[in-house]
Coordinates of N, CA, C and O and ligand atoms in Angstrom, one line a residue:
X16 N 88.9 85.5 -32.1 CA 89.8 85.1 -31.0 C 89.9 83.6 -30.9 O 88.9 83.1 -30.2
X17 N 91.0 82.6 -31.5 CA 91.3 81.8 -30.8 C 91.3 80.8 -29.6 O 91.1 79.6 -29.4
X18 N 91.6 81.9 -29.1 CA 92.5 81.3 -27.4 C 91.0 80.0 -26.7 O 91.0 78.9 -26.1
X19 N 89.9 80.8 -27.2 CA 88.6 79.4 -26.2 C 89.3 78.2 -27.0 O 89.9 77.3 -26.5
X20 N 89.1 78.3 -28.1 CA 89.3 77.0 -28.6 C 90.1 75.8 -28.2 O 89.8 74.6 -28.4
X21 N 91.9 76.4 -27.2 CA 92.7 75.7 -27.1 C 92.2 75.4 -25.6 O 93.0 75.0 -24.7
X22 N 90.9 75.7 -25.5 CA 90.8 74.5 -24.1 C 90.4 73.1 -24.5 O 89.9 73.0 -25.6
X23 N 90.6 72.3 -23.9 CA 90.4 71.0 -24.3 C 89.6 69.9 -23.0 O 89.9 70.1 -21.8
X24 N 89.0 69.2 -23.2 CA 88.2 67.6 -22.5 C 89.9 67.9 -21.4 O 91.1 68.2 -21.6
X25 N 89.1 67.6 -20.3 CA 90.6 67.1 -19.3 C 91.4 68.1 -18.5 O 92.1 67.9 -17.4
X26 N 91.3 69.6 -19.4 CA 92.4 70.2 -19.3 C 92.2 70.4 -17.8 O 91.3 69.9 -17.3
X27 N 93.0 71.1 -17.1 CA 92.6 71.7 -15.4 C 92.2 73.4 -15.8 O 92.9 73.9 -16.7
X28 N 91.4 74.0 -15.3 CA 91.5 75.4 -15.8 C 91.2 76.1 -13.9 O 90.8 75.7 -12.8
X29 N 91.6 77.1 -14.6 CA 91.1 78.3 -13.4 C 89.9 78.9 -13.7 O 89.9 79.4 -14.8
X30 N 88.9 79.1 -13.1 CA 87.6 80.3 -13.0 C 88.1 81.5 -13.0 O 88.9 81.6 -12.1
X31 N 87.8 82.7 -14.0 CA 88.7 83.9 -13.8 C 87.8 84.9 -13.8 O 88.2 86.1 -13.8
X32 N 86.3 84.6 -14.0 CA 85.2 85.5 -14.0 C 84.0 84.9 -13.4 O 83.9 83.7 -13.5
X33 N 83.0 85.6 -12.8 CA 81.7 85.4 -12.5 C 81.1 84.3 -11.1 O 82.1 84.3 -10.3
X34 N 80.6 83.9 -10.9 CA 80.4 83.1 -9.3 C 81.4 82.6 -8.9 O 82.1 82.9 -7.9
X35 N 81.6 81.6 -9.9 CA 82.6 80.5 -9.6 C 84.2 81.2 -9.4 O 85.1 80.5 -8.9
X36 N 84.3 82.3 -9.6 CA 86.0 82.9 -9.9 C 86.5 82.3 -8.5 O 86.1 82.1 -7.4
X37 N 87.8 82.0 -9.2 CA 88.9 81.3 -8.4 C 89.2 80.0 -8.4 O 90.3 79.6 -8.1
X38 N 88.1 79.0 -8.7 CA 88.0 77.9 -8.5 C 88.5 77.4 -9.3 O 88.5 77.9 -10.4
X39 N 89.4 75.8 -9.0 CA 89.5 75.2 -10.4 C 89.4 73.7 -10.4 O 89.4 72.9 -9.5
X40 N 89.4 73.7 -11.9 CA 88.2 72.4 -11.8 C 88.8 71.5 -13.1 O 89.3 72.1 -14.1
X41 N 88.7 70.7 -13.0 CA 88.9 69.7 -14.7 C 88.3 69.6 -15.5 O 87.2 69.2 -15.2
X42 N 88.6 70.0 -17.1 CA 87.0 70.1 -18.0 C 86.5 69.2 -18.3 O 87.2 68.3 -18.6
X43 N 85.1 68.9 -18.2 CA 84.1 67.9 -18.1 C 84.1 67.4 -20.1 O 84.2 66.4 -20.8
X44 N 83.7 68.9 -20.4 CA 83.1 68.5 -21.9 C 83.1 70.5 -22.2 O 82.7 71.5 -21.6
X45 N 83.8 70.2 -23.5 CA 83.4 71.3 -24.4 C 82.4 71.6 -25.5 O 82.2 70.6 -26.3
X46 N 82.0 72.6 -25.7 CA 81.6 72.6 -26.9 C 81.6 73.8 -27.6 O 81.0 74.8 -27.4
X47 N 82.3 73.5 -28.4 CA 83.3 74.9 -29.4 C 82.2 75.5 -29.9 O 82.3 76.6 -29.5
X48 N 81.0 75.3 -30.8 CA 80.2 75.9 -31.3 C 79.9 76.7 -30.6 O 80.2 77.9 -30.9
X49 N 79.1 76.5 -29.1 CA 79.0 77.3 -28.6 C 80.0 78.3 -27.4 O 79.6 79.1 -26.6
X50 N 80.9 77.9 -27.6 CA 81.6 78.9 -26.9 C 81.6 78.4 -25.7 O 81.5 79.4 -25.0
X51 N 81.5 77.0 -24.7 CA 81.3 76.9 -23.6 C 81.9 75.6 -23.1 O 82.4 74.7 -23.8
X52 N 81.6 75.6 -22.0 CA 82.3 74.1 -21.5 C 81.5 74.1 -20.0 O 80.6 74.7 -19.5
X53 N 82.4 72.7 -19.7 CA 81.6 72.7 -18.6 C 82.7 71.8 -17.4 O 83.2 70.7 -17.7
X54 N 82.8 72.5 -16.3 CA 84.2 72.4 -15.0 C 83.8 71.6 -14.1 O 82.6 71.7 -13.9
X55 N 84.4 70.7 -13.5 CA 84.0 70.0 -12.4 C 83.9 70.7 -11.6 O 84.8 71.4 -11.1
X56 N 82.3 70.7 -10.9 CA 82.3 71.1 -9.3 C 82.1 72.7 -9.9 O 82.5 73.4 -9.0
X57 N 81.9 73.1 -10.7 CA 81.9 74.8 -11.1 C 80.5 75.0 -12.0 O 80.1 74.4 -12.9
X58 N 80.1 76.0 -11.2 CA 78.4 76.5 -11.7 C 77.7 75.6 -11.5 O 77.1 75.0 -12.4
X59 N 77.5 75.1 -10.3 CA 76.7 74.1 -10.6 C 75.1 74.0 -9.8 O 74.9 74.5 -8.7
X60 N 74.0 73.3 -10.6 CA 72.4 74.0 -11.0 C 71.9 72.9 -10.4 O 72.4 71.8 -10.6
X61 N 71.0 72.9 -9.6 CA 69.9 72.2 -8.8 C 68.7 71.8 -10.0 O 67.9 72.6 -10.5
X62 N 68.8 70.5 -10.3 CA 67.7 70.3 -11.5 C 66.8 69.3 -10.6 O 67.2 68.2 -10.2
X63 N 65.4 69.9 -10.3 CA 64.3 68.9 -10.1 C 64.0 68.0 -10.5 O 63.4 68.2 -11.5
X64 N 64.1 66.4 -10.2 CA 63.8 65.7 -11.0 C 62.5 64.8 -10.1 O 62.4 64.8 -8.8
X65 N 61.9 64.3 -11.1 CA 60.7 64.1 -10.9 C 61.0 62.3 -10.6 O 62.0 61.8 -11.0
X66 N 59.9 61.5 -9.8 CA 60.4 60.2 -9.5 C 59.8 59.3 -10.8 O 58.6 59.3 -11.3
X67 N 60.8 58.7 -11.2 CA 60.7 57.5 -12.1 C 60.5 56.3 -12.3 O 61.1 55.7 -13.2
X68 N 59.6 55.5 -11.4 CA 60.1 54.2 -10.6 C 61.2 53.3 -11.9 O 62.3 52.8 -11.9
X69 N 59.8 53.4 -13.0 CA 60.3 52.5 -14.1 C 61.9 52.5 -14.5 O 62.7 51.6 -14.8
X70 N 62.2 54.0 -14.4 CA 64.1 53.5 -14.5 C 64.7 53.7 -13.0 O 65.9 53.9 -12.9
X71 N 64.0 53.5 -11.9 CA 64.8 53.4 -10.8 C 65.3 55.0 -10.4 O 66.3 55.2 -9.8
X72 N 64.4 56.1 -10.8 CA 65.3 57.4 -10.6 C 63.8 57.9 -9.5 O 62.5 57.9 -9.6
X73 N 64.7 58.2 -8.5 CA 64.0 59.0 -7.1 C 64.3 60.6 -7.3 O 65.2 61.3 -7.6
X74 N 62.9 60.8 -6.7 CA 62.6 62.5 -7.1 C 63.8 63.1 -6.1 O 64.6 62.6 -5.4
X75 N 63.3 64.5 -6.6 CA 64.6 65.3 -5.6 C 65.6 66.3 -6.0 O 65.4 66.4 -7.2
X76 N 66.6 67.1 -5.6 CA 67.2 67.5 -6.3 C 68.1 67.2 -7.0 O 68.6 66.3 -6.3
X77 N 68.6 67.2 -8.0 CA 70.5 66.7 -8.1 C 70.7 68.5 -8.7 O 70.1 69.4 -9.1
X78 N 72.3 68.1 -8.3 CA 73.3 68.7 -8.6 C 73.9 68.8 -9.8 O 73.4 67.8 -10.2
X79 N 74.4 69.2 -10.5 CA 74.8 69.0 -11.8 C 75.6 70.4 -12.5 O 75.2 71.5 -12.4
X80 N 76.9 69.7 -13.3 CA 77.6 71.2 -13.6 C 76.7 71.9 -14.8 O 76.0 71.3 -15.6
X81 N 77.0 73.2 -14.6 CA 76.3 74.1 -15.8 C 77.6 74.7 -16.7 O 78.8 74.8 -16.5
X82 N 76.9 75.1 -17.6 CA 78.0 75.0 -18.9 C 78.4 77.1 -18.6 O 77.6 78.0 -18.3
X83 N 79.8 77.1 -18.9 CA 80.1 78.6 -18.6 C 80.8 79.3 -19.9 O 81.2 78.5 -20.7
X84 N 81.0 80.2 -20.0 CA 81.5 80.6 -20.9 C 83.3 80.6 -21.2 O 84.1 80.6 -20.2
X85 N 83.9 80.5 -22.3 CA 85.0 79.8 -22.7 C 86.2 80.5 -22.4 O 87.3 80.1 -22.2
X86 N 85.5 82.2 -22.4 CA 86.1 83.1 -22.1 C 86.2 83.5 -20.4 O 86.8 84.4 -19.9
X87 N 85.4 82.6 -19.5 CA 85.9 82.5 -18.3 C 86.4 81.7 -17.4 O 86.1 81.4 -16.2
X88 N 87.2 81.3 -18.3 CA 88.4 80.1 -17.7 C 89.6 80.4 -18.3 O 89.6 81.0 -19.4
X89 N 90.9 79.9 -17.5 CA 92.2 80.2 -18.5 C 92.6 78.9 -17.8 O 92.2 78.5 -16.7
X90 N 93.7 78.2 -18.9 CA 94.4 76.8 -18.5 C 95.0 77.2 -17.7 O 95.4 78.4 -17.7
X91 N 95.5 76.1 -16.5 CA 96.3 76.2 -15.5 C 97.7 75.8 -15.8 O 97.7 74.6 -16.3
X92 N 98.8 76.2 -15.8 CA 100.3 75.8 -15.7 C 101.1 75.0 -14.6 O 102.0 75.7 -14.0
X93 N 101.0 73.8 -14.3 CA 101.8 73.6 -13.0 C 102.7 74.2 -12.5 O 102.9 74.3 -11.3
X94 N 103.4 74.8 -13.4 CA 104.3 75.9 -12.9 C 104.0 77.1 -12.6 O 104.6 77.5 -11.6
X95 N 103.3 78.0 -13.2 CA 102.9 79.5 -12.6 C 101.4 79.6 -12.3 O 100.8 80.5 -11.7
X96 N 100.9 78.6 -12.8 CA 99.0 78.9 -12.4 C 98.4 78.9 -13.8 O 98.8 78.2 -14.8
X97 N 97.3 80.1 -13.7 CA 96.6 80.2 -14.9 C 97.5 80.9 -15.4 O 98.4 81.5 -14.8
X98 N 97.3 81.1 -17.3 CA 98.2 81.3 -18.2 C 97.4 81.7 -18.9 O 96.2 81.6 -18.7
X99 N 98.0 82.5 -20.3 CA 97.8 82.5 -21.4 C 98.4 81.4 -22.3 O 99.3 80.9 -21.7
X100 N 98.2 80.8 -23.6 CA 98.3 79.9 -24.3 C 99.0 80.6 -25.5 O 98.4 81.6 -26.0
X101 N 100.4 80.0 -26.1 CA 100.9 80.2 -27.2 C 101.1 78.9 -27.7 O 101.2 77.9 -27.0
X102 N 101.2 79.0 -29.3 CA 101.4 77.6 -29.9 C 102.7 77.8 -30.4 O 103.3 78.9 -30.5
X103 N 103.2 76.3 -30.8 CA 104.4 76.5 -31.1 C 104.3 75.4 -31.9 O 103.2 74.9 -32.0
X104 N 105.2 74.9 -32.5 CA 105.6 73.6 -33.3 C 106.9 73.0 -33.1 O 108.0 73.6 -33.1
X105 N 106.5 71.8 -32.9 CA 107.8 70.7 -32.3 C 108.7 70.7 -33.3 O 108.6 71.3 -34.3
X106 N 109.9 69.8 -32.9 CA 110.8 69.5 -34.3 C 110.3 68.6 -35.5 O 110.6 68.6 -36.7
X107 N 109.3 67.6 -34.3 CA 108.6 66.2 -35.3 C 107.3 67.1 -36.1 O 106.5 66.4 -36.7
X108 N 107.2 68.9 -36.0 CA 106.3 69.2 -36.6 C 105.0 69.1 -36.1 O 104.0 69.3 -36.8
X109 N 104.9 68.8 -35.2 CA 103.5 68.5 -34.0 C 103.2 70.3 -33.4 O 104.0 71.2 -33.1
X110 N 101.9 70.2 -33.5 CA 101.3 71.6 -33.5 C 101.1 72.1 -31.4 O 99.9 72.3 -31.2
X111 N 102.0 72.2 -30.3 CA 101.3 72.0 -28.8 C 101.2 73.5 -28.7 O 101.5 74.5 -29.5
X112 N 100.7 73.3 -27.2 CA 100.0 74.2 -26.6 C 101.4 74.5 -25.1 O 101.9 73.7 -24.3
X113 N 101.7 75.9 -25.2 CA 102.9 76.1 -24.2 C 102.5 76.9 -23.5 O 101.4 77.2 -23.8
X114 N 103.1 77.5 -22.1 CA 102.4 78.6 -21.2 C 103.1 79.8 -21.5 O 104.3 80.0 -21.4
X115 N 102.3 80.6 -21.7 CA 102.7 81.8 -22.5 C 104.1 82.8 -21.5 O 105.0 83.5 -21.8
X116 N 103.6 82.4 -20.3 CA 104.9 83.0 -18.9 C 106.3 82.5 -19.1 O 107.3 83.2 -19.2
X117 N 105.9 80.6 -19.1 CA 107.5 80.3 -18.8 C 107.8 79.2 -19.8 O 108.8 78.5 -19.7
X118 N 106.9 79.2 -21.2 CA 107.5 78.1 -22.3 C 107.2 76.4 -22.2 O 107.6 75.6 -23.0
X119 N 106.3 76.3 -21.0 CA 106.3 74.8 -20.6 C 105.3 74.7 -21.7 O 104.5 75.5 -22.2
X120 N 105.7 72.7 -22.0 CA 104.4 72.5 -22.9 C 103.0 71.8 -22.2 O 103.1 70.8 -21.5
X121 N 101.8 72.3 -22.4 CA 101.2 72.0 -21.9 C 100.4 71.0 -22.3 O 99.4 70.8 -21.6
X122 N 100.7 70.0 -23.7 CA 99.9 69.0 -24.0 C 100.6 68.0 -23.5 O 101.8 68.0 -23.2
X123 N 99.5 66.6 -23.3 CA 100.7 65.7 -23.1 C 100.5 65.2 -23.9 O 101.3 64.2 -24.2
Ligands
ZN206 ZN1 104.0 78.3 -17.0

């Protein structure tokens, strides 16, 4: 299956499965090997950290996004919402990303 792959760094997506469903967020960082990414403000894990004086880091919690699965997000369309993704090829031969509903292109 394709379709994880054509998420990209930046894109806006929708949450379409599991805690976060509904939510949407901007992609932080992907990573295709494993099949995941990671959404602003979505999944996000309370990591303990311990106080550091030497680099200036105070104990406590932080916040921080957790990485989700690739298959639970779909790109957002300014025009209809979340979508499915078809590719197409430009006239200059350029390979984009369109919304499978109404044809817009979705790269910039
Ligand atoms: Zn659309």
């Amino acid at each position: 299956m394709a379709i994880g792959l054509d998420i990209r760094k930046n894109d806006e997506v929708r949450v379409i499965a599991g805690r976060d469903r509904g939510k949407t967020g901007r992609v932080l960082e992907v990573e295709p090997r494993k099949r995941r990414l990671y959404v602003e403000h979505v999944n996000m894990i309370k990591r303990h950290t311990r106080p550091n004086p030497a680099k200036q880091i105070r104990g406590g919690i932080l916040e921080k996004e957790g990485p989700i699965h690739i298959s639970n997000v779909a790109l957002v369309c300014g025009d209809c919402g979340p979508t499915r993704i078809q590719h197409r090829q430009t006239a200059a031969g350029k390979k984009v990303r369109v919304c499978a509903k109404c044809g817009k292109v979705l790269d910039k």
